[in-house]
mmCIF file with all atom_site columns, C-alpha atoms in Angstrom:
data_model
loop_
_atom_site.group_PDB
_atom_site.id
_atom_site.type_symbol
_atom_site.label_atom_id
_atom_site.label_alt_id
_atom_site.label_comp_id
_atom_site.label_asym_id
_atom_site.label_entity_id
_atom_site.label_seq_id
_atom_site.pdbx_PDB_ins_code
_atom_site.Cartn_x
_atom_site.Cartn_y
_atom_site.Cartn_z
_atom_site.occupancy
_atom_site.B_iso_or_equiv
_atom_site.pdbx_formal_charge
_atom_site.auth_seq_id
_atom_site.auth_comp_id
_atom_site.auth_asym_id
_atom_site.auth_atom_id
_atom_site.pdbx_PDB_model_num
ATOM 1   C CA . MET A 1 1   ? 0.393   0.147  -0.040  1.00 0.00 ? 1   MET A CA 1
ATOM 2   C CA . ARG A 1 2   ? 0.699   3.279  -1.310  1.00 0.00 ? 2   ARG A CA 1
ATOM 3   C CA . ILE A 1 3   ? 1.215   5.650  2.099   1.00 0.00 ? 3   ILE A CA 1
ATOM 4   C CA . PHE A 1 4   ? 1.529   10.561 1.340   1.00 0.00 ? 4   PHE A CA 1
ATOM 5   C CA . LYS A 1 5   ? 0.741   13.510 3.438   1.00 0.00 ? 5   LYS A CA 1
ATOM 6   C CA . VAL A 1 6   ? -0.397  15.986 1.352   1.00 0.00 ? 6   VAL A CA 1
ATOM 7   C CA . LYS A 1 7   ? 1.704   19.250 1.718   1.00 0.00 ? 7   LYS A CA 1
ATOM 8   C CA . PRO A 1 8   ? -0.184  21.066 5.052   1.00 0.00 ? 8   PRO A CA 1
ATOM 9   C CA . PHE A 1 9   ? -1.239  17.483 7.360   1.00 0.00 ? 9   PHE A CA 1
ATOM 10  C CA . ALA A 1 10  ? 2.769   17.391 6.472   1.00 0.00 ? 10  ALA A CA 1
ATOM 11  C CA . ARG A 1 11  ? 3.448   21.150 7.799   1.00 0.00 ? 11  ARG A CA 1
ATOM 12  C CA . ASP A 1 12  ? 0.174   20.074 10.837  1.00 0.00 ? 12  ASP A CA 1
ATOM 13  C CA . SER A 1 13  ? 1.632   16.869 11.401  1.00 0.00 ? 13  SER A CA 1
ATOM 14  C CA . ALA A 1 14  ? 5.381   18.297 12.000  1.00 0.00 ? 14  ALA A CA 1
ATOM 15  C CA . LYS A 1 15  ? 4.107   20.365 14.876  1.00 0.00 ? 15  LYS A CA 1
ATOM 16  C CA . ALA A 1 16  ? 1.835   17.866 16.519  1.00 0.00 ? 16  ALA A CA 1
ATOM 17  C CA . GLY A 1 17  ? 5.120   15.963 16.948  1.00 0.00 ? 17  GLY A CA 1
ATOM 18  C CA . ILE A 1 18  ? 3.193   13.298 14.458  1.00 0.00 ? 18  ILE A CA 1
ATOM 19  C CA . THR A 1 19  ? 6.678   11.246 12.866  1.00 0.00 ? 19  THR A CA 1
ATOM 20  C CA . ASP A 1 20  ? 6.447   9.320  10.059  1.00 0.00 ? 20  ASP A CA 1
ATOM 21  C CA . THR A 1 21  ? 6.602   6.598  11.941  1.00 0.00 ? 21  THR A CA 1
ATOM 22  C CA . ASP A 1 22  ? 3.728   7.018  13.407  1.00 0.00 ? 22  ASP A CA 1
ATOM 23  C CA . LEU A 1 23  ? 1.505   7.585  11.125  1.00 0.00 ? 23  LEU A CA 1
ATOM 24  C CA . LEU A 1 24  ? 2.490   4.673  9.530   1.00 0.00 ? 24  LEU A CA 1
ATOM 25  C CA . SER A 1 25  ? 1.593   2.397  12.638  1.00 0.00 ? 25  SER A CA 1
ATOM 26  C CA . ALA A 1 26  ? -1.361  4.024  12.191  1.00 0.00 ? 26  ALA A CA 1
ATOM 27  C CA . ALA A 1 27  ? -1.731  3.389  8.343   1.00 0.00 ? 27  ALA A CA 1
ATOM 28  C CA . ASP A 1 28  ? -1.033  0.085  9.125   1.00 0.00 ? 28  ASP A CA 1
ATOM 29  C CA . GLU A 1 29  ? -4.004  -0.306 11.771  1.00 0.00 ? 29  GLU A CA 1
ATOM 30  C CA . VAL A 1 30  ? -6.424  1.688  8.652   1.00 0.00 ? 30  VAL A CA 1
ATOM 31  C CA . ASN A 1 31  ? -5.905  -1.501 6.756   1.00 0.00 ? 31  ASN A CA 1
ATOM 32  C CA . ARG A 1 32  ? -6.409  -3.979 9.214   1.00 0.00 ? 32  ARG A CA 1
ATOM 33  C CA . GLY A 1 33  ? -9.826  -2.116 9.909   1.00 0.00 ? 33  GLY A CA 1
ATOM 34  C CA . GLU A 1 34  ? -8.871  0.106  13.438  1.00 0.00 ? 34  GLU A CA 1
ATOM 35  C CA . TYR A 1 35  ? -9.893  2.920  12.999  1.00 0.00 ? 35  TYR A CA 1
ATOM 36  C CA . GLU A 1 36  ? -12.664 5.684  14.333  1.00 0.00 ? 36  GLU A CA 1
ATOM 37  C CA . ALA A 1 37  ? -14.883 6.154  11.760  1.00 0.00 ? 37  ALA A CA 1
ATOM 38  C CA . ASP A 1 38  ? -15.937 5.320  8.176   1.00 0.00 ? 38  ASP A CA 1
ATOM 39  C CA . LEU A 1 39  ? -17.478 8.495  6.778   1.00 0.00 ? 39  LEU A CA 1
ATOM 40  C CA . GLY A 1 40  ? -18.231 6.847  3.246   1.00 0.00 ? 40  GLY A CA 1
ATOM 41  C CA . GLY A 1 41  ? -16.886 7.607  0.168   1.00 0.00 ? 41  GLY A CA 1
ATOM 42  C CA . GLY A 1 42  ? -12.994 6.801  0.616   1.00 0.00 ? 42  GLY A CA 1
ATOM 43  C CA . VAL A 1 43  ? -12.951 9.194  4.340   1.00 0.00 ? 43  VAL A CA 1
ATOM 44  C CA . PHE A 1 44  ? -12.396 7.818  7.590   1.00 0.00 ? 44  PHE A CA 1
ATOM 45  C CA . LYS A 1 45  ? -11.594 8.971  10.628  1.00 0.00 ? 45  LYS A CA 1
ATOM 46  C CA . LYS A 1 46  ? -8.517  7.543  12.797  1.00 0.00 ? 46  LYS A CA 1
ATOM 47  C CA . ARG A 1 47  ? -6.756  8.959  16.603  1.00 0.00 ? 47  ARG A CA 1
ATOM 48  C CA . ILE A 1 48  ? -3.176  9.076  16.661  1.00 0.00 ? 48  ILE A CA 1
ATOM 49  C CA . ALA A 1 49  ? -1.716  9.695  20.750  1.00 0.00 ? 49  ALA A CA 1
ATOM 50  C CA . ARG A 1 50  ? -0.448  12.814 21.335  1.00 0.00 ? 50  ARG A CA 1
ATOM 51  C CA . PHE A 1 51  ? 2.757   11.869 23.019  1.00 0.00 ? 51  PHE A CA 1
ATOM 52  C CA . GLY A 1 52  ? 2.887   11.427 26.391  1.00 0.00 ? 52  GLY A CA 1
ATOM 53  C CA . ALA A 1 53  ? -1.150  11.769 26.411  1.00 0.00 ? 53  ALA A CA 1
ATOM 54  C CA . GLY A 1 54  ? -1.751  8.343  23.861  1.00 0.00 ? 54  GLY A CA 1
ATOM 55  C CA . LYS A 1 55  ? -5.347  8.127  21.882  1.00 0.00 ? 55  LYS A CA 1
ATOM 56  C CA . SER A 1 56  ? -8.073  9.670  23.650  1.00 0.00 ? 56  SER A CA 1
ATOM 57  C CA . GLY A 1 57  ? -6.404  13.170 23.933  1.00 0.00 ? 57  GLY A CA 1
ATOM 58  C CA . GLY A 1 58  ? -4.398  12.972 21.026  1.00 0.00 ? 58  GLY A CA 1
ATOM 59  C CA . TYR A 1 59  ? -5.490  14.265 16.971  1.00 0.00 ? 59  TYR A CA 1
ATOM 60  C CA . ARG A 1 60  ? -8.158  12.889 14.832  1.00 0.00 ? 60  ARG A CA 1
ATOM 61  C CA . ALA A 1 61  ? -6.978  12.287 11.651  1.00 0.00 ? 61  ALA A CA 1
ATOM 62  C CA . ILE A 1 62  ? -8.640  12.986 8.022   1.00 0.00 ? 62  ILE A CA 1
ATOM 63  C CA . LEU A 1 63  ? -7.846  9.904  6.055   1.00 0.00 ? 63  LEU A CA 1
ATOM 64  C CA . PHE A 1 64  ? -8.298  8.965  2.120   1.00 0.00 ? 64  PHE A CA 1
ATOM 65  C CA . PHE A 1 65  ? -8.176  5.101  2.338   1.00 0.00 ? 65  PHE A CA 1
ATOM 66  C CA . ARG A 1 66  ? -8.225  1.937  -0.532  1.00 0.00 ? 66  ARG A CA 1
ATOM 67  C CA . LYS A 1 67  ? -7.964  -0.905 1.496   1.00 0.00 ? 67  LYS A CA 1
ATOM 68  C CA . ASP A 1 68  ? -4.908  -2.404 -0.510  1.00 0.00 ? 68  ASP A CA 1
ATOM 69  C CA . GLU A 1 69  ? -3.926  0.304  -2.297  1.00 0.00 ? 69  GLU A CA 1
ATOM 70  C CA . ARG A 1 70  ? -3.377  4.003  -0.846  1.00 0.00 ? 70  ARG A CA 1
ATOM 71  C CA . LEU A 1 71  ? -3.679  5.952  2.459   1.00 0.00 ? 71  LEU A CA 1
ATOM 72  C CA . PHE A 1 72  ? -3.127  10.101 2.460   1.00 0.00 ? 72  PHE A CA 1
ATOM 73  C CA . PHE A 1 73  ? -3.498  12.131 5.679   1.00 0.00 ? 73  PHE A CA 1
ATOM 74  C CA . ASP A 1 74  ? -5.334  14.727 4.307   1.00 0.00 ? 74  ASP A CA 1
ATOM 75  C CA . TYR A 1 75  ? -6.109  16.604 7.355   1.00 0.00 ? 75  TYR A CA 1
ATOM 76  C CA . ILE A 1 76  ? -5.568  16.962 11.281  1.00 0.00 ? 76  ILE A CA 1
ATOM 77  C CA . PHE A 1 77  ? -7.615  18.753 14.104  1.00 0.00 ? 77  PHE A CA 1
ATOM 78  C CA . ALA A 1 78  ? -6.709  18.361 18.307  1.00 0.00 ? 78  ALA A CA 1
ATOM 79  C CA . LYS A 1 79  ? -9.557  16.501 19.981  1.00 0.00 ? 79  LYS A CA 1
ATOM 80  C CA . SER A 1 80  ? -8.858  18.978 22.596  1.00 0.00 ? 80  SER A CA 1
ATOM 81  C CA . ASN A 1 81  ? -9.230  22.448 20.063  1.00 0.00 ? 81  ASN A CA 1
ATOM 82  C CA . ARG A 1 82  ? -12.155 20.792 18.235  1.00 0.00 ? 82  ARG A CA 1
ATOM 83  C CA . ALA A 1 83  ? -15.306 18.016 18.305  1.00 0.00 ? 83  ALA A CA 1
ATOM 84  C CA . ASN A 1 84  ? -15.659 16.899 15.224  1.00 0.00 ? 84  ASN A CA 1
ATOM 85  C CA . ILE A 1 85  ? -15.730 18.448 11.933  1.00 0.00 ? 85  ILE A CA 1
ATOM 86  C CA . ASN A 1 86  ? -19.176 19.698 10.013  1.00 0.00 ? 86  ASN A CA 1
ATOM 87  C CA . GLU A 1 87  ? -21.293 17.825 7.592   1.00 0.00 ? 87  GLU A CA 1
ATOM 88  C CA . LYS A 1 88  ? -19.581 21.818 4.406   1.00 0.00 ? 88  LYS A CA 1
ATOM 89  C CA . GLU A 1 89  ? -16.532 19.949 4.944   1.00 0.00 ? 89  GLU A CA 1
ATOM 90  C CA . LEU A 1 90  ? -17.021 16.146 4.908   1.00 0.00 ? 90  LEU A CA 1
ATOM 91  C CA . ARG A 1 91  ? -18.359 16.894 1.859   1.00 0.00 ? 91  ARG A CA 1
ATOM 92  C CA . HIS A 1 92  ? -15.265 18.547 0.676   1.00 0.00 ? 92  HIS A CA 1
ATOM 93  C CA . PHE A 1 93  ? -13.357 15.989 1.985   1.00 0.00 ? 93  PHE A CA 1
ATOM 94  C CA . LYS A 1 94  ? -14.898 12.700 -0.105  1.00 0.00 ? 94  LYS A CA 1
ATOM 95  C CA . ASP A 1 95  ? -14.852 15.336 -3.074  1.00 0.00 ? 95  ASP A CA 1
ATOM 96  C CA . THR A 1 96  ? -10.218 15.243 -2.374  1.00 0.00 ? 96  THR A CA 1
ATOM 97  C CA . ALA A 1 97  ? -11.173 11.468 -1.502  1.00 0.00 ? 97  ALA A CA 1
ATOM 98  C CA . LYS A 1 98  ? -12.740 10.847 -4.137  1.00 0.00 ? 98  LYS A CA 1
ATOM 99  C CA . MET A 1 99  ? -10.175 12.545 -6.529  1.00 0.00 ? 99  MET A CA 1
ATOM 100 C CA . TYR A 1 100 ? -7.211  11.367 -4.326  1.00 0.00 ? 100 TYR A CA 1
ATOM 101 C CA . LEU A 1 101 ? -7.736  8.076  -4.302  1.00 0.00 ? 101 LEU A CA 1
ATOM 102 C CA . GLU A 1 102 ? -8.536  7.843  -9.264  1.00 0.00 ? 102 GLU A CA 1
ATOM 103 C CA . TYR A 1 103 ? -5.683  9.570  -9.344  1.00 0.00 ? 103 TYR A CA 1
ATOM 104 C CA . THR A 1 104 ? -3.081  7.128  -12.148 1.00 0.00 ? 104 THR A CA 1
ATOM 105 C CA . ASP A 1 105 ? -0.139  6.743  -11.048 1.00 0.00 ? 105 ASP A CA 1
ATOM 106 C CA . VAL A 1 106 ? 1.496   9.576  -13.611 1.00 0.00 ? 106 VAL A CA 1
ATOM 107 C CA . GLN A 1 107 ? -0.958  12.238 -11.768 1.00 0.00 ? 107 GLN A CA 1
ATOM 108 C CA . LEU A 1 108 ? 0.937   10.716 -8.070  1.00 0.00 ? 108 LEU A CA 1
ATOM 109 C CA . GLU A 1 109 ? 3.914   11.235 -9.437  1.00 0.00 ? 109 GLU A CA 1
ATOM 110 C CA . VAL A 1 110 ? 3.035   14.840 -11.081 1.00 0.00 ? 110 VAL A CA 1
ATOM 111 C CA . ARG A 1 111 ? 2.067   16.133 -6.997  1.00 0.00 ? 111 ARG A CA 1
ATOM 112 C CA . ILE A 1 112 ? 4.826   14.308 -5.194  1.00 0.00 ? 112 ILE A CA 1
ATOM 113 C CA . LYS A 1 113 ? 6.724   15.922 -7.806  1.00 0.00 ? 113 LYS A CA 1
ATOM 114 C CA . ASP A 1 114 ? 5.232   19.364 -7.222  1.00 0.00 ? 114 ASP A CA 1
ATOM 115 C CA . GLU A 1 115 ? 5.533   18.489 -3.421  1.00 0.00 ? 115 GLU A CA 1
ATOM 116 C CA . TRP A 1 116 ? 1.584   18.294 -2.675  1.00 0.00 ? 116 TRP A CA 1
ATOM 117 C CA . PHE A 1 117 ? 2.144   14.840 -1.671  1.00 0.00 ? 117 PHE A CA 1
ATOM 118 C CA . LYS A 1 118 ? 4.804   13.439 0.465   1.00 0.00 ? 118 LYS A CA 1
ATOM 119 C CA . GLU A 1 119 ? 5.090   9.507  0.216   1.00 0.00 ? 119 GLU A CA 1
ATOM 120 C CA . ILE A 1 120 ? 6.362   7.889  3.454   1.00 0.00 ? 120 ILE A CA 1
ATOM 121 C CA . LYS A 1 121 ? 7.859   4.791  2.869   1.00 0.00 ? 121 LYS A CA 1
ATOM 122 C CA . PRO A 1 122 ? 9.076   2.629  5.697   1.00 0.00 ? 122 PRO A CA 1
#
């Protein structure tokens, strides 16, 4: 499975102290069916632990996922800063997920080259 983080997610997760190793672990859990919510349209919510606080006091990641194929970490927020995403945001995430999950390999490589996506490799 190929795993990517979108540029704003990469910036925000780095500020939060979340490493690529943390993200690889979270992606593996999602691929095994361990996530907090399937929001439909390839959009999922996954808890990511905050250092020293565990998952319940940590972060929530919105990601786009197709089993055994691709996973894109798109948006992250601290549970302490907001309870959840709203319906308008969910519609946007579903539209974006559809686009990202249908990208060809050539389109993916273009987005990597223009630094919108960063591929996370084990």
